[in-house]
Coordinates of C-alpha atoms in Angstrom, one line a residue:
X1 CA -25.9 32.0 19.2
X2 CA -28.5 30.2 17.2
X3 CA -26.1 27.3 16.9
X4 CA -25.5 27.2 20.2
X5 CA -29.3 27.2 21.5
X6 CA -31.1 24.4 18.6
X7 CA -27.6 21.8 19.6
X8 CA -27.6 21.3 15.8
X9 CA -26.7 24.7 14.2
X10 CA -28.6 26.3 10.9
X11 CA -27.5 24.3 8.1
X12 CA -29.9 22.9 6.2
X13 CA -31.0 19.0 6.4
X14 CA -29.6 17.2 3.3
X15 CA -32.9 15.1 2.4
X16 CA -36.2 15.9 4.9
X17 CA -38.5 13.6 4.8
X18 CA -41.0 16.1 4.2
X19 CA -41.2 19.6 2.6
X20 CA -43.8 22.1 3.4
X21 CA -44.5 25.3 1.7
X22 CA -46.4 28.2 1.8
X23 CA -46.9 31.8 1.3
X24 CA -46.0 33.0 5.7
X25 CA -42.7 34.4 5.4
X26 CA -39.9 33.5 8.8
X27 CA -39.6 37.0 9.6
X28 CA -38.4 36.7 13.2
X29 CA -37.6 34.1 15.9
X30 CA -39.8 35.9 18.6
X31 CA -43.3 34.5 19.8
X32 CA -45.0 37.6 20.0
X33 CA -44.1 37.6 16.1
X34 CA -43.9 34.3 14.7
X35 CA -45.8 32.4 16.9
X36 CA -48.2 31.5 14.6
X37 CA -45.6 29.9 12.2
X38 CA -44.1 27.4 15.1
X39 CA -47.5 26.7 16.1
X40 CA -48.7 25.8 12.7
X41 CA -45.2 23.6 12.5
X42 CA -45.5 21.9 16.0
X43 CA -42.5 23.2 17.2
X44 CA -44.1 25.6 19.8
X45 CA -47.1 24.8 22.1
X46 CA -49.9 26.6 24.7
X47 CA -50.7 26.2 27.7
X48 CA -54.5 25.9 26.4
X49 CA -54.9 23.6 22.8
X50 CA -58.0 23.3 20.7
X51 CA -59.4 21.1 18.1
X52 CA -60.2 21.4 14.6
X53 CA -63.8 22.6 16.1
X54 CA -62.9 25.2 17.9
X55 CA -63.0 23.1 21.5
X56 CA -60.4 23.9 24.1
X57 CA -58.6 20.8 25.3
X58 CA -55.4 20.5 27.6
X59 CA -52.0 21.6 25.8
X60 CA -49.0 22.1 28.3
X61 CA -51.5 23.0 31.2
X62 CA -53.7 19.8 32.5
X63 CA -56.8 21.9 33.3
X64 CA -58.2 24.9 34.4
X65 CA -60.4 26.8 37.0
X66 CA -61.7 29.9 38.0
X67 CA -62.4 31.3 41.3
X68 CA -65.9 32.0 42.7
X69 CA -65.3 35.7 42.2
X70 CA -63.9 35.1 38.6
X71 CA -60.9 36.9 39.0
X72 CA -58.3 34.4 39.4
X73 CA -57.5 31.4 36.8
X74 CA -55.5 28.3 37.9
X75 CA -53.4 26.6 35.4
X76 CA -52.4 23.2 36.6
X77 CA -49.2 22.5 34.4
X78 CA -48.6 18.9 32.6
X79 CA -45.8 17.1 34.3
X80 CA -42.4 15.8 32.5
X81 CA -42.5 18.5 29.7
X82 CA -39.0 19.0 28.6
X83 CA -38.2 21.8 26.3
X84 CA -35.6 20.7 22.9
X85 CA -32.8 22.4 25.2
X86 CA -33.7 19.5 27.4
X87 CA -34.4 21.6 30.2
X88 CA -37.5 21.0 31.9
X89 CA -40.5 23.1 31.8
X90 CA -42.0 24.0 35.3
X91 CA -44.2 27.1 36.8
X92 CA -41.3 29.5 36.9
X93 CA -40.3 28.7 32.8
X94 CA -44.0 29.0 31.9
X95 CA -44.7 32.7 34.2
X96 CA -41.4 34.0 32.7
X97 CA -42.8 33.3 29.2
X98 CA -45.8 34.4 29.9
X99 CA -45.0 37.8 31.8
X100 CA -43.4 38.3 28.4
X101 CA -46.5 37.6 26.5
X102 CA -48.3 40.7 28.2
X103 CA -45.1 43.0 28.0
X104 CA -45.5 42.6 24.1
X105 CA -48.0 43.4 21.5
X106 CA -50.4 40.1 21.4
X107 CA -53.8 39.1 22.8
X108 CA -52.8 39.2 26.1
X109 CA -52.0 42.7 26.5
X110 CA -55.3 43.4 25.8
X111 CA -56.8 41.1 28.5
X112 CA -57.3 42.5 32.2
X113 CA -54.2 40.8 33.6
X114 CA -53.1 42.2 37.3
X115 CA -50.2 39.7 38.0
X116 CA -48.7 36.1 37.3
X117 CA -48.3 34.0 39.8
X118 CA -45.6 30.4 39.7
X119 CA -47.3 28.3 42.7
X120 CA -46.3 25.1 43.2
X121 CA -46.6 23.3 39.8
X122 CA -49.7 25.9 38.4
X123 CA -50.2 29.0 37.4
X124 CA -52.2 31.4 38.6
X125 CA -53.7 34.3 36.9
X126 CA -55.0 37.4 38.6
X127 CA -57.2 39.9 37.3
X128 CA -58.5 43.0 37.4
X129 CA -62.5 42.1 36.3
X130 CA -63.9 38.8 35.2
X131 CA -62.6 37.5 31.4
X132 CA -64.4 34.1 31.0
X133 CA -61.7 34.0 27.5
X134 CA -58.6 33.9 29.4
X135 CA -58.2 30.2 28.6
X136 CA -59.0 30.6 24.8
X137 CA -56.4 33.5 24.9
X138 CA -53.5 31.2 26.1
X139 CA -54.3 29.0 23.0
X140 CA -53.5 31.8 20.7
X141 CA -49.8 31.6 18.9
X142 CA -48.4 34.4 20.6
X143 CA -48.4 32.7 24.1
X144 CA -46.7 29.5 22.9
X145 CA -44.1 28.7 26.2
X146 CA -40.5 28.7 24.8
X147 CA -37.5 28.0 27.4
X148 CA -35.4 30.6 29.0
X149 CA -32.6 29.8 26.5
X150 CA -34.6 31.6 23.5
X151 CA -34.1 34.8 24.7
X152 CA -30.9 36.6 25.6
X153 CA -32.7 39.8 27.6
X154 CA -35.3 40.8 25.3
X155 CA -34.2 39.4 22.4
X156 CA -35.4 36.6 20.8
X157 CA -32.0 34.1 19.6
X158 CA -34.0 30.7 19.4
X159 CA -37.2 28.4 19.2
X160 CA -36.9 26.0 22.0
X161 CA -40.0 25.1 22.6
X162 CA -41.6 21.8 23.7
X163 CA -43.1 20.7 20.5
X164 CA -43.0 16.9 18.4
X165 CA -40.3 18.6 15.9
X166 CA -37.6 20.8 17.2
X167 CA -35.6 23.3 15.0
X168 CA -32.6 22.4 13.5
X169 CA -31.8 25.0 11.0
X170 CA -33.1 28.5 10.5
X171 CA -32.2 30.9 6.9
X172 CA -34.7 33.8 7.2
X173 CA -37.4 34.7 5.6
X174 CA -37.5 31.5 3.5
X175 CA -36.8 28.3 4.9
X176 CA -36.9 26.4 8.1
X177 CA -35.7 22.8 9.1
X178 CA -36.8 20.5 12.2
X179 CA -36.6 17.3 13.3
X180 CA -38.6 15.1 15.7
X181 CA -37.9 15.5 19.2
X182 CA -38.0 12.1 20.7
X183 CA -37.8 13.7 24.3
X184 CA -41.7 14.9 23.1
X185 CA -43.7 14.4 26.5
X186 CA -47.0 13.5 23.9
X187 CA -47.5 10.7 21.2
X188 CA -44.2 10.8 19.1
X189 CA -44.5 12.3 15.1
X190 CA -44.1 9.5 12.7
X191 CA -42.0 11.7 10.4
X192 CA -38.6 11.4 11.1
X193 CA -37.6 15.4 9.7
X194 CA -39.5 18.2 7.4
X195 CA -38.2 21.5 5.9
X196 CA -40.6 23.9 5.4
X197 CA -40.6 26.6 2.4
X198 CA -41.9 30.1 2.3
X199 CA -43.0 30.8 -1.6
X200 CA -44.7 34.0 -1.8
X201 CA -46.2 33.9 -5.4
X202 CA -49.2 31.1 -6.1
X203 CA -48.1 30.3 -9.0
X204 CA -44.5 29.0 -7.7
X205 CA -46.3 26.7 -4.9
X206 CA -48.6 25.3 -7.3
X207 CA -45.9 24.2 -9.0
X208 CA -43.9 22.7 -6.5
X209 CA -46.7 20.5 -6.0
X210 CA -47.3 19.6 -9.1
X211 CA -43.7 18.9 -10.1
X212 CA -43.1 16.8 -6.1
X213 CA -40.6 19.8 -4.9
X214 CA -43.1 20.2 -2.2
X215 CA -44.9 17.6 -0.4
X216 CA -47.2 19.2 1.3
X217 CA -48.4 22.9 -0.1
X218 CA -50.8 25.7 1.4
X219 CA -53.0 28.3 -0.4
X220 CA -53.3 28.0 -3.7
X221 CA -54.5 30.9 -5.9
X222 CA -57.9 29.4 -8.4
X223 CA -56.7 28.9 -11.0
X224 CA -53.7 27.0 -9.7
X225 CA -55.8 25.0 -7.7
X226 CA -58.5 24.1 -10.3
X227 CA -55.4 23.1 -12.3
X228 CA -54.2 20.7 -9.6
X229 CA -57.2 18.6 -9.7
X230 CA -56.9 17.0 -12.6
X231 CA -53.0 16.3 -11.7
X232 CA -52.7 13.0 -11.1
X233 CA -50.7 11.6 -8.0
X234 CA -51.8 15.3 -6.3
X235 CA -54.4 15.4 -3.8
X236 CA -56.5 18.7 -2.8
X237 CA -59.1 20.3 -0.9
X238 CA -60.9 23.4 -0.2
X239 CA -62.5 23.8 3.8
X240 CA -64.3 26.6 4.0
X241 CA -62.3 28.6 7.5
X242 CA -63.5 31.7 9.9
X243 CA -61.2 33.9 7.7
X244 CA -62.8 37.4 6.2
X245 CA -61.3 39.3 3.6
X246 CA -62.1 42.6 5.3
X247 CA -61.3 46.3 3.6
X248 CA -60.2 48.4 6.6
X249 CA -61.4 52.3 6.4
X250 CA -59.7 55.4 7.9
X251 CA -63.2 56.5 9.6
X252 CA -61.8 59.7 10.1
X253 CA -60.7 60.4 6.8
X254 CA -62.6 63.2 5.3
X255 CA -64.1 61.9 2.7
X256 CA -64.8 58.5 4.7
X257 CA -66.2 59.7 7.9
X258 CA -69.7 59.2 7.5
X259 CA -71.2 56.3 7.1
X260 CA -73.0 57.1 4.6
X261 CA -69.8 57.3 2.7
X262 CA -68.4 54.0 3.5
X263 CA -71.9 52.5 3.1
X264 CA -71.7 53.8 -0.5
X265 CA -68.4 52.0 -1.1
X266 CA -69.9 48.4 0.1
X267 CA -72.7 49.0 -2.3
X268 CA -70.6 49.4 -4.7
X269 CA -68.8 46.2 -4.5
X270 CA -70.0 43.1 -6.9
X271 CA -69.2 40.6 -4.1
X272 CA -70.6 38.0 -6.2
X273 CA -68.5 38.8 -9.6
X274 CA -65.4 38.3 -7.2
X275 CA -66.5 35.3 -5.4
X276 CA -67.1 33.6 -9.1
X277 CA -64.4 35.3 -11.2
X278 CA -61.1 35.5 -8.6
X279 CA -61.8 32.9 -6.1
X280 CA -64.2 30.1 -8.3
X281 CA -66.4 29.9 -5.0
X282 CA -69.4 31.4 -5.8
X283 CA -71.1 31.1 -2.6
X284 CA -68.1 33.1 -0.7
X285 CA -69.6 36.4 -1.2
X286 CA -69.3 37.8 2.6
X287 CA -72.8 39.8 3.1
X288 CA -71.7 39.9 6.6
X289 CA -68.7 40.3 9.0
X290 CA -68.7 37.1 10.6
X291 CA -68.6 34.2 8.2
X292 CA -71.3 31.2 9.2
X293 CA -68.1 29.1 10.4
X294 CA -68.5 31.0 13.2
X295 CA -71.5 29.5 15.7
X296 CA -73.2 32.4 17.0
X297 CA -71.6 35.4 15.7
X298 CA -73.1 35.0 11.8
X299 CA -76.5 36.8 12.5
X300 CA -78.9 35.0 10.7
X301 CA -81.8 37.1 9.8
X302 CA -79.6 40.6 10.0
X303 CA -80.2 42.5 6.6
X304 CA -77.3 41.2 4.2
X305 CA -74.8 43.6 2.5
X306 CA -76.1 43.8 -1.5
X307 CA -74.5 45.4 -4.9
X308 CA -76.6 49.0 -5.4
X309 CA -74.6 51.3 -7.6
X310 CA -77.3 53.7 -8.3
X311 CA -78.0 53.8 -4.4
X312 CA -74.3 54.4 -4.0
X313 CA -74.0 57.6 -6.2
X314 CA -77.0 58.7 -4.7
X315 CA -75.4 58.8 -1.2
X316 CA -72.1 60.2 -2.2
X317 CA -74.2 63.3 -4.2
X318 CA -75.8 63.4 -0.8
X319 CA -72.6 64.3 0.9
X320 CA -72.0 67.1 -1.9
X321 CA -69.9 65.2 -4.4
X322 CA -70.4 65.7 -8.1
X323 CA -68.8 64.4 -11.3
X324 CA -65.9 66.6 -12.8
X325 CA -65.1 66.0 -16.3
X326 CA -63.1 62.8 -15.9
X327 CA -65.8 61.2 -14.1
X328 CA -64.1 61.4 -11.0
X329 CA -66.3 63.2 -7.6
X330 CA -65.3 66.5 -6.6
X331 CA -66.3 68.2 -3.6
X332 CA -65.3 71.9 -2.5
X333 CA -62.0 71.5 -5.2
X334 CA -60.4 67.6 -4.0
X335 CA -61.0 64.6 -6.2
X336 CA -62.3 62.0 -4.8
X337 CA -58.5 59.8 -4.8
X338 CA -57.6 57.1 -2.0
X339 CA -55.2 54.6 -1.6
X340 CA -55.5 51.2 -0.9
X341 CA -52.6 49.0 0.6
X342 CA -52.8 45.0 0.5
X343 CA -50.0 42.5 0.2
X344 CA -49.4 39.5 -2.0
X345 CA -48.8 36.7 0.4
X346 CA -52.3 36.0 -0.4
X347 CA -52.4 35.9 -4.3
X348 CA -56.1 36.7 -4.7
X349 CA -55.8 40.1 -2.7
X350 CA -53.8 42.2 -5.7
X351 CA -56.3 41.1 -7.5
X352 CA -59.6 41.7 -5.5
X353 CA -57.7 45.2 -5.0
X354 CA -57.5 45.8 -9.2
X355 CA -61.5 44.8 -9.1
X356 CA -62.2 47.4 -6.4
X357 CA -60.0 50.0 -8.3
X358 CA -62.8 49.6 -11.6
X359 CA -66.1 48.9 -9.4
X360 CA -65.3 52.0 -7.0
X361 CA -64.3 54.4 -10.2
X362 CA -68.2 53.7 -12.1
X363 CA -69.1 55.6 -8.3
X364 CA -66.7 58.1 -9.0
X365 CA -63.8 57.3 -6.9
X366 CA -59.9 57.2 -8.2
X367 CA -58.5 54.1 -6.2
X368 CA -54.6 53.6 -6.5
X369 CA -54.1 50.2 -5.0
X370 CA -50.5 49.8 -3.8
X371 CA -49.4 46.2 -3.1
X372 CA -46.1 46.2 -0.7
X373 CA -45.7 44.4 2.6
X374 CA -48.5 43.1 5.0
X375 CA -46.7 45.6 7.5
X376 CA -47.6 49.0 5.6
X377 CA -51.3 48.1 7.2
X378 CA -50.7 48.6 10.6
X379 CA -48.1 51.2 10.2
X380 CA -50.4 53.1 8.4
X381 CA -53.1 52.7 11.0
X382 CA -50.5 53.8 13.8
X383 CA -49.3 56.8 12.0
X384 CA -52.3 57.8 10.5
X385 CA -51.6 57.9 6.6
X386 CA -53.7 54.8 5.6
X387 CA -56.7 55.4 3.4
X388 CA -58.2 51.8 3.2
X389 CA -56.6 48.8 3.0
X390 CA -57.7 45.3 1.9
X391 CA -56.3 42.3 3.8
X392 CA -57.4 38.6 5.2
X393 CA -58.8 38.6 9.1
X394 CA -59.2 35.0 10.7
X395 CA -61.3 34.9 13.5
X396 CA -60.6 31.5 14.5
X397 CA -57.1 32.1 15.7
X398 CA -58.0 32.4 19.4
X399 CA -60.6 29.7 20.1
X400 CA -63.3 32.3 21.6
X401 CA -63.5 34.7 18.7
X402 CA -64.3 37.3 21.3
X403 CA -60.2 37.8 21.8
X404 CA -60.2 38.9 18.4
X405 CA -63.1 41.0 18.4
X406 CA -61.7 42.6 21.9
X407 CA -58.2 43.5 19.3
X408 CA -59.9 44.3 16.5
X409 CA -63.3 46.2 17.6
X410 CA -63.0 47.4 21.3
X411 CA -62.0 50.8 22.5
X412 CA -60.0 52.4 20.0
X413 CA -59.8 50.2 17.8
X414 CA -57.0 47.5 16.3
X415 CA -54.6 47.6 13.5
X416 CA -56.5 44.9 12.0
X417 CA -59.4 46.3 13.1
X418 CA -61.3 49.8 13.3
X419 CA -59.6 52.8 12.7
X420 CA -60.6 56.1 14.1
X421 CA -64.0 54.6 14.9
X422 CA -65.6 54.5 18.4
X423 CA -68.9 53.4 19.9
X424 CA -69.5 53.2 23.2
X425 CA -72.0 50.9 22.7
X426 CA -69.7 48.2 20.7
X427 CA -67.1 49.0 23.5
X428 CA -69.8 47.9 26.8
X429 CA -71.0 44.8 24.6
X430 CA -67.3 43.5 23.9
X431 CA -66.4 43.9 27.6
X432 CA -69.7 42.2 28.7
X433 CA -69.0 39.4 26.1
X434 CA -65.8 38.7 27.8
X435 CA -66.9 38.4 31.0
X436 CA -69.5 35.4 30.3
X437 CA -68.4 32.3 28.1
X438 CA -72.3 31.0 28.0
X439 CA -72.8 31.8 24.1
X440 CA -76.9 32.2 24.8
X441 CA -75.8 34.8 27.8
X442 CA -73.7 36.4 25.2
X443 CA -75.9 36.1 22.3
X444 CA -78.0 39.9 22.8
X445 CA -74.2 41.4 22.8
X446 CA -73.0 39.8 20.0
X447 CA -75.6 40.6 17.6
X448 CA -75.3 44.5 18.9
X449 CA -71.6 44.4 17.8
X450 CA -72.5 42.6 14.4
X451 CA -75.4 45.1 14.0
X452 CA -73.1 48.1 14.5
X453 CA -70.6 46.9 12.4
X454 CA -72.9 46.1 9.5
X455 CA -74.8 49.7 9.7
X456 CA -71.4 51.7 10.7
X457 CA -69.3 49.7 8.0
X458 CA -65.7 50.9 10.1
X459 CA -64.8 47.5 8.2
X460 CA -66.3 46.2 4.9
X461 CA -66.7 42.6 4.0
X462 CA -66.0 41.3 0.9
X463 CA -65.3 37.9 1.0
X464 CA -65.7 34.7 3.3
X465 CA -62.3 32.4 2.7
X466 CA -61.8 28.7 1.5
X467 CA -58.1 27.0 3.0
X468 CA -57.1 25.8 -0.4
X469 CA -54.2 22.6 0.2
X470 CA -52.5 20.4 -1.9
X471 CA -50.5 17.2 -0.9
X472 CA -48.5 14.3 -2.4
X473 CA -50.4 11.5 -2.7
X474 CA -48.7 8.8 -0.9
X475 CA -49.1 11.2 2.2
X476 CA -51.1 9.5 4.9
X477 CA -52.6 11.3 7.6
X478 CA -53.5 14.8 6.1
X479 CA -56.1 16.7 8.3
X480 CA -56.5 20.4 7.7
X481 CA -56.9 22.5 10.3
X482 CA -60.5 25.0 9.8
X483 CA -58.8 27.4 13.0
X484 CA -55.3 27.1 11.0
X485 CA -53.6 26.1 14.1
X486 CA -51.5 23.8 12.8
X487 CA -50.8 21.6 10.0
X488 CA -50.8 18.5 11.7
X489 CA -47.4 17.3 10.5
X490 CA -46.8 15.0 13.3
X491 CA -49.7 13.0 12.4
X492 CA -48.8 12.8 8.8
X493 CA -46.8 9.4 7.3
X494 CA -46.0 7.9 3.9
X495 CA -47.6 5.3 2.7
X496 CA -45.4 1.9 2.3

């Protein structure tokens, strides 16, 4: 089937003229899924785009407007988009793929949606109550427009979409080849072809770039990076992004359902040993949820999160745990044991995890950190059987942060978000927030949500990120993407 639907079936090219590589695994051929990944490669694109400062700007719809009583939106789509299929993309292909966008898990099933509309050659949106981030939701990956011919029912058998490079060979989880699509409606890619390379372990895609095996190579572990800079023919670069490293707690775990318990776990963290020692970025220590890259939602002046070990054994004895002979706090006959779940696609999180596991147990705490798939996470949140977990949240991947907040921190939470952890005052500021898109009209609600977060501690903060890339050095044309969108490989060339 796959064969049939990319015209050019999955074997590999013999020589791309670029190779990508990085740790995101090619885990399914469905939007709702791997959205992200076609994005980032420019085979799949939005009806809303955005620019490396967070800015919406016109994708595969022209422009946009709302109605006077804000519950309709009007897409006006771009004319002469062909899909790689080389049918042509019109209001009927973009509602179908959209009606699927809010049938699935995504950002769109959490929006007040009533009904799709195809009129004429728009789009139109009805809702239920005003959302002012409609348009910064159909920027996000999971709305990217593929053509009928991707899906047989509803099941996912291709990528068409209407990209600069269309897919021309597929080998799951690992690799992916594309070529330019010269039918692109946009400015053409200078690159004639690129495979791209999923390498879960750092220290394998630091080496690709430093041997040449890949061209063009993204997140680095430290010490792999650090290394590269002195390679010569490599160049690098570190930009700091909206990305959190977040630990996720079970608020109604028994041992974790007070706040006062989870506040004692923060203060127990050396944010600053981790920041220096793991990542070799001092300064990316996260005393707060939202990192500064995010206008608006950093709360300057709020008090920061701080290292208190003393103040953290006081809380816990507080709550009735003592010492037992090991060490270990006791309360009522159970040790004080969790499990933590992370995943190595981003090297410095095993790591961060085996710091945790020695800075919680001189509180008292046995921490067994398991490192498996990224998937265990929300599982675990759905079923009920995660403890904590420690993984990497970017806020920058819809435009508006607020669609991520409304996920991750809204009524009932997110499984990237809260877990068993409800205010209604969080809940009424996140709906208000995405009713406005003035950020000084939003500005009271946001810092109640940051507030709440930062006393209640559902989520703890550890660590705000650096987007660590290396690239050959006769690459031209390298711009890295702060909302990690995309990584701008129709822009790239070689030099002569």
């Amino acid at each position: 089937m796959l064969a049939l639907i990319t015209g050019e079936g999955v074997a590999a090219q013999d020589s791309p003229a670029l190779t990508v590589a990085s740790p995101a695994h090619f885990m399914s051929l469905d939007p709702a899924v791997a959205g992200d990944n076609f994005l980032h490669l420019g085979i799949g694109e939005t009806l809303v785009d955005a620019d490396t400062n967070g800015r919406l700007r016109p994708g595969l719809a022209t422009d946009w407007s709302v109605s006077d009583d804000a519950l309709r939106w009007t897409f006006t789509l771009r004319d002469g988009v062909r899909f790689h299929d080389d049918t042509m993309m019109d209001a009927d292909t973009v509602k179908a793929a959209l009606d699927r966008a809010v049938s699935m898990p995504g950002v769109l099933d959490k929006a007040p949606i009533a009904d799709i509309r195809a009129d004429g050659n728009t789009i139109v949106v009805g809702l239920n109550e005003p959302f002012a981030a409609l348009p910064a939701m159909l920027a996000h990956s999971s709305t990217v427009i593929f053509a009928p011919s991707s899906f047989d029912g509803d099941t996912a058998v291709g990528s068409v979409g209407t990209g600069p490079f269309r897919m021309t060979g597929y080998a799951p989880p690992q690799s992916l080849d594309a070529k330019r699509f010269d039918g692109y409606w946009g400015e053409k890619a200078n690159l004639e072809s690129f495979r791209y390379l999923s390498a879960s372990r750092a220290e394998t895609r630091a080496l690709m770039a430093e041997s040449g095996d890949a061209d063009l190579v993204f997140t680095l572990d430290p010490a792999g990076f650090r290394r590269l800079q002195s390679v010569d023919g490599v160049e690098t670069a570190a930009v700091p992004i909206p990305r959190t490293t977040i630990i996720k707690v079970n608020a109604g775990h028994p041992f974790l359902d007070a706040p006062e318990a989870r506040q004692a776990l923060s203060l127990a963290i050396d944010r600053a040993g981790i920041a220096a020692g793991i990542m070799r970025f001092p300064d990316s220590g996260a005393n707060q949820l939202f990192p500064p890259a995010l206008a608006g939602w950093h709360v300057d002046g709020m008090e920061p999160l701080v290292t208190d070990v003393d103040r953290a054994k006081s809380l816990l004895a507080e709550l009735g745990w003592t010492p037992g002979s090991d060490g270990i706090l006791t309360r009522e006959g159970e040790r004080f044991a969790l499990t933590l779940r992370t995943y190595p696609d981003r090297p410095e999180l095993p790591l961060i995890g085996a710091a945790l596991q020695d800075q919680w147990r001189a509180i008292g705490i046995d921490l067994t950190v398991s490192v498996s798939n990224f998937s265990e996470i929300p599982q675990g949140d759905q079923d009920g059987s995660l403890d904590v977990a420690l993984y990497a949240r970017n806020f920058g991947l819809i435009p508006d942060p607020i669609g991520i907040v409304i996920q991750d921190y809204g009524t009932g939470g997110g499984d990237w978000g809260t877990m068993n952890w409800d205010r209604p005052d969080v809940a009424e500021a996140v709906t208000r927030i995405s009713r406005v898109a003035d950020l000084a009209e939003r500005q009271a609600d946001i810092d109640t949500v940051a507030r709440a977060l930062q006393e209640d501690l559902p989520v703890i903060p550890v660590l705000w990120y650096q987007q660590t890339v290396a690239w050959s050095g006769d690459l031209r044309g390298v711009v890295i993407d702060p909302l990690e969108r995309t990584y701008g490989l129709s822009q790239i060339s070689r030099a002569d």
